[in-house]
GROMACS .gro file of C-alpha atoms in nm:
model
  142
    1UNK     CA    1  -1.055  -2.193   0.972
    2UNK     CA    2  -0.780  -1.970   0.987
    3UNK     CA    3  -0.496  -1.880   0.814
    4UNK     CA    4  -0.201  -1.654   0.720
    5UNK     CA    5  -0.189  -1.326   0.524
    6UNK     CA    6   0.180  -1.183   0.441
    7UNK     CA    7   0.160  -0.764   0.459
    8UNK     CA    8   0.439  -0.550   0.362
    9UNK     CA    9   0.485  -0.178   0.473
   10UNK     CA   10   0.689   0.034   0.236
   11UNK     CA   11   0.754   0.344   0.431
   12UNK     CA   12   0.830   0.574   0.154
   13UNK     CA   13   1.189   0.828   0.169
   14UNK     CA   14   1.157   0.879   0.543
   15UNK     CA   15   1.370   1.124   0.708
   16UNK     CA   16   1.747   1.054   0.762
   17UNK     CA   17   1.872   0.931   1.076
   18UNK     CA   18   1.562   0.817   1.235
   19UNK     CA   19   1.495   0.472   1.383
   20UNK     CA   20   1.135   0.330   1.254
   21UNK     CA   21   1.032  -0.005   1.396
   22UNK     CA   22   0.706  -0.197   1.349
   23UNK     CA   23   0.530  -0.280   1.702
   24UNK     CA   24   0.413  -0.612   1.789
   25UNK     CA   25   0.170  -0.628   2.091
   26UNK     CA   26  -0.047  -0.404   2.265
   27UNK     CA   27  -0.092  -0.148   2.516
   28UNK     CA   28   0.230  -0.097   2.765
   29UNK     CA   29   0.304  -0.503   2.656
   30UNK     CA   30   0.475  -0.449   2.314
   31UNK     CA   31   0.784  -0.444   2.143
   32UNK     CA   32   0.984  -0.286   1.888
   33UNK     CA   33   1.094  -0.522   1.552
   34UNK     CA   34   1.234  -0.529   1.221
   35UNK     CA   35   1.413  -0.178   1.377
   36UNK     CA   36   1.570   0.012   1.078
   37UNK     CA   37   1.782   0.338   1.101
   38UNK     CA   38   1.651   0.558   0.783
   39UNK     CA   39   1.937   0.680   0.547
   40UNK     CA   40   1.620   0.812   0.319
   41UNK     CA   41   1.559   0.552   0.104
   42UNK     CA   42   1.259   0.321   0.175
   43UNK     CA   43   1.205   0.101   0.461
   44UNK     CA   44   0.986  -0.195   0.421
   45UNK     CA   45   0.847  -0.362   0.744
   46UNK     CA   46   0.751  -0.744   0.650
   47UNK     CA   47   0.524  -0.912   0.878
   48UNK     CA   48   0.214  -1.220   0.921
   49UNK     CA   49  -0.155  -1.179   1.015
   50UNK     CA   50  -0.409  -1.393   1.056
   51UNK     CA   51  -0.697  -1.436   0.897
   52UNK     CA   52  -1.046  -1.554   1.005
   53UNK     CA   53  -1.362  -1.612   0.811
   54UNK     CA   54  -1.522  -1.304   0.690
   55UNK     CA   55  -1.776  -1.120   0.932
   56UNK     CA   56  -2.092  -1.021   0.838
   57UNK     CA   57  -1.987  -0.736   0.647
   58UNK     CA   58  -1.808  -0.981   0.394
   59UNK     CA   59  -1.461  -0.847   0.525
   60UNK     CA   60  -1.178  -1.059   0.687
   61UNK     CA   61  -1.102  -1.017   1.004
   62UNK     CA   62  -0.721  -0.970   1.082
   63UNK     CA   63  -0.595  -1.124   1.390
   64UNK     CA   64  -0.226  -1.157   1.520
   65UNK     CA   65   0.004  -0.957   1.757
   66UNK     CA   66   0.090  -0.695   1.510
   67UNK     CA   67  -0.277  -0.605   1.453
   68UNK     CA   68  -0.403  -0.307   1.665
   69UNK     CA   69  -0.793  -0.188   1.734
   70UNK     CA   70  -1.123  -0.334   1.724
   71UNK     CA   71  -1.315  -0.507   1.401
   72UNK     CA   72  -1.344  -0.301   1.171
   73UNK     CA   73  -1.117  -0.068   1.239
   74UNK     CA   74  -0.767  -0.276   1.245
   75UNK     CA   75  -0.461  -0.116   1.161
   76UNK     CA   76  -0.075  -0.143   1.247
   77UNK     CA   77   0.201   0.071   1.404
   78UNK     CA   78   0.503   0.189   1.310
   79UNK     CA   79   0.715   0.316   1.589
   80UNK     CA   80   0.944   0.636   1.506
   81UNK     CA   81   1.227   0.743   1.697
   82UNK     CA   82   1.257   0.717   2.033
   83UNK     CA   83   0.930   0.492   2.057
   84UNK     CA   84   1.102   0.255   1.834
   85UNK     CA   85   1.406   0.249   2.099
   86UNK     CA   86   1.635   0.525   1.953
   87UNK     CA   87   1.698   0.704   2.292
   88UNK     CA   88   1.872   1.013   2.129
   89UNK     CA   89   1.620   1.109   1.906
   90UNK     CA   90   1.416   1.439   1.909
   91UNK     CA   91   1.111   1.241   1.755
   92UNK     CA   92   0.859   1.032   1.924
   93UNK     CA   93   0.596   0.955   1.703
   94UNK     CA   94   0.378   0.663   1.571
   95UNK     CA   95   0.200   0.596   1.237
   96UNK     CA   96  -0.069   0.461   1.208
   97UNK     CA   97  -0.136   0.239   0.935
   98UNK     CA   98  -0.515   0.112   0.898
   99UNK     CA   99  -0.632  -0.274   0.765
  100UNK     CA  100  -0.899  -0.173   0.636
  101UNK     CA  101  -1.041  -0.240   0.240
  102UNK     CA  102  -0.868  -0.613   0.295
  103UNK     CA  103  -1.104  -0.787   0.078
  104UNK     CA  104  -1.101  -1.194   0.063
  105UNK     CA  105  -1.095  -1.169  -0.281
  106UNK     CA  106  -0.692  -0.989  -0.220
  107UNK     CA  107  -0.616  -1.261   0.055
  108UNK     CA  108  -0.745  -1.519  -0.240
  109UNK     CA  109  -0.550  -1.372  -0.502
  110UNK     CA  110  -0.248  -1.247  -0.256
  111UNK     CA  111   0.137  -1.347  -0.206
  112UNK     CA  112   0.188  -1.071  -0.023
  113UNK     CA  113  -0.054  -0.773   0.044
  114UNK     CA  114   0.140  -0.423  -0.001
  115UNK     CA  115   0.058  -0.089   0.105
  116UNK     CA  116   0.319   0.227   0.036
  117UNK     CA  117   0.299   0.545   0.231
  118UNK     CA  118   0.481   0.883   0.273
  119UNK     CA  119   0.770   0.838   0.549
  120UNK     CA  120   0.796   1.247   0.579
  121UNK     CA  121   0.530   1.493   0.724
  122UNK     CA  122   0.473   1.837   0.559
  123UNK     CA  123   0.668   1.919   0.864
  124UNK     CA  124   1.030   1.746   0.751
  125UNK     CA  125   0.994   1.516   1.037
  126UNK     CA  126   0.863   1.150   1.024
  127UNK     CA  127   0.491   1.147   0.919
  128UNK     CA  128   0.293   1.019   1.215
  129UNK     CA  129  -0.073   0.967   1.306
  130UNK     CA  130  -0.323   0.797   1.071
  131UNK     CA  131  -0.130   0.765   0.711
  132UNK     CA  132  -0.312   1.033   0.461
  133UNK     CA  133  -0.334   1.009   0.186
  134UNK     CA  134  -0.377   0.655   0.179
  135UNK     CA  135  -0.367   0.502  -0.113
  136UNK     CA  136  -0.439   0.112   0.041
  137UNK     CA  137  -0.328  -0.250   0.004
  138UNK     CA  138  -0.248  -0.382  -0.303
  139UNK     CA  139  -0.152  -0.770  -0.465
  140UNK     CA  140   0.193  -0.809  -0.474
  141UNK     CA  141   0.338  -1.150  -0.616
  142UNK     CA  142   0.635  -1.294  -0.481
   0.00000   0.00000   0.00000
């Protein structure tokens, strides 16, 4: 049986002026939503995934057209400027965002699932790649 997980993405004092957006779908078939221009505060992307019986590791496994990568290694993108449609921007980046330590015991416990990370790179710009440090998901009440 499946069902639904609620995830939110707190993208953490990004850069000014620079459209984020969080992809849905997969390889050249995807699009941009939830597109936000960044005036440096925090952005939080808001989205479902769903969920089917754990695997034989004992962890979920996250399905849905915002989920990216194989099992085990599921994660979501953010799209940064002008991947997330901002055609004037200098910056064409994506982070990376992995799924991973999900346990069912969070889903069980869960309204929404959380996880906050840096919106700036050591260079000034947007961060991009796989988030580091991550810190994880953690159970947020509604």
């Amino acid at each position: 049986m499946e069902r639904e997980l609620t995830l939110c993405i707190v993208l953490e004092r990004p850069p000014k002026g620079v459209d984020f957006a969080l992809q849905k779908g997969r390889g050249s078939a995807y699009e941009t939503v939830q597109t936000q221009r960044s005036e440096g505060r925090d952005l939080q992307f808001e989205f479902s995934a769903g969920v089917k019986a754990p695997t034989r590791d004992a962890m979920p496994a996250l399905t849905g057209p915002f989920v990216q990568g194989p099992a085990g290694q599921r994660f979501v993108y953010i799209d940064i400027g002008t991947y997330a449609g901002q055609s004037d921007s200098c910056w064409s980046r994506r982070l990376k965002i992995p799924l991973t330590g999900i346990t069912m015991d969070m889903i069980a416990a869960a309204g929404i699932l959380e996880a906050r990370v840096p919106g700036t790179a050591k260079d000034g710009g947007p961060s991009c790649a796989t988030v580091k440090p991550f810190d994880g998901w953690k159970v947020k009440s509604r």
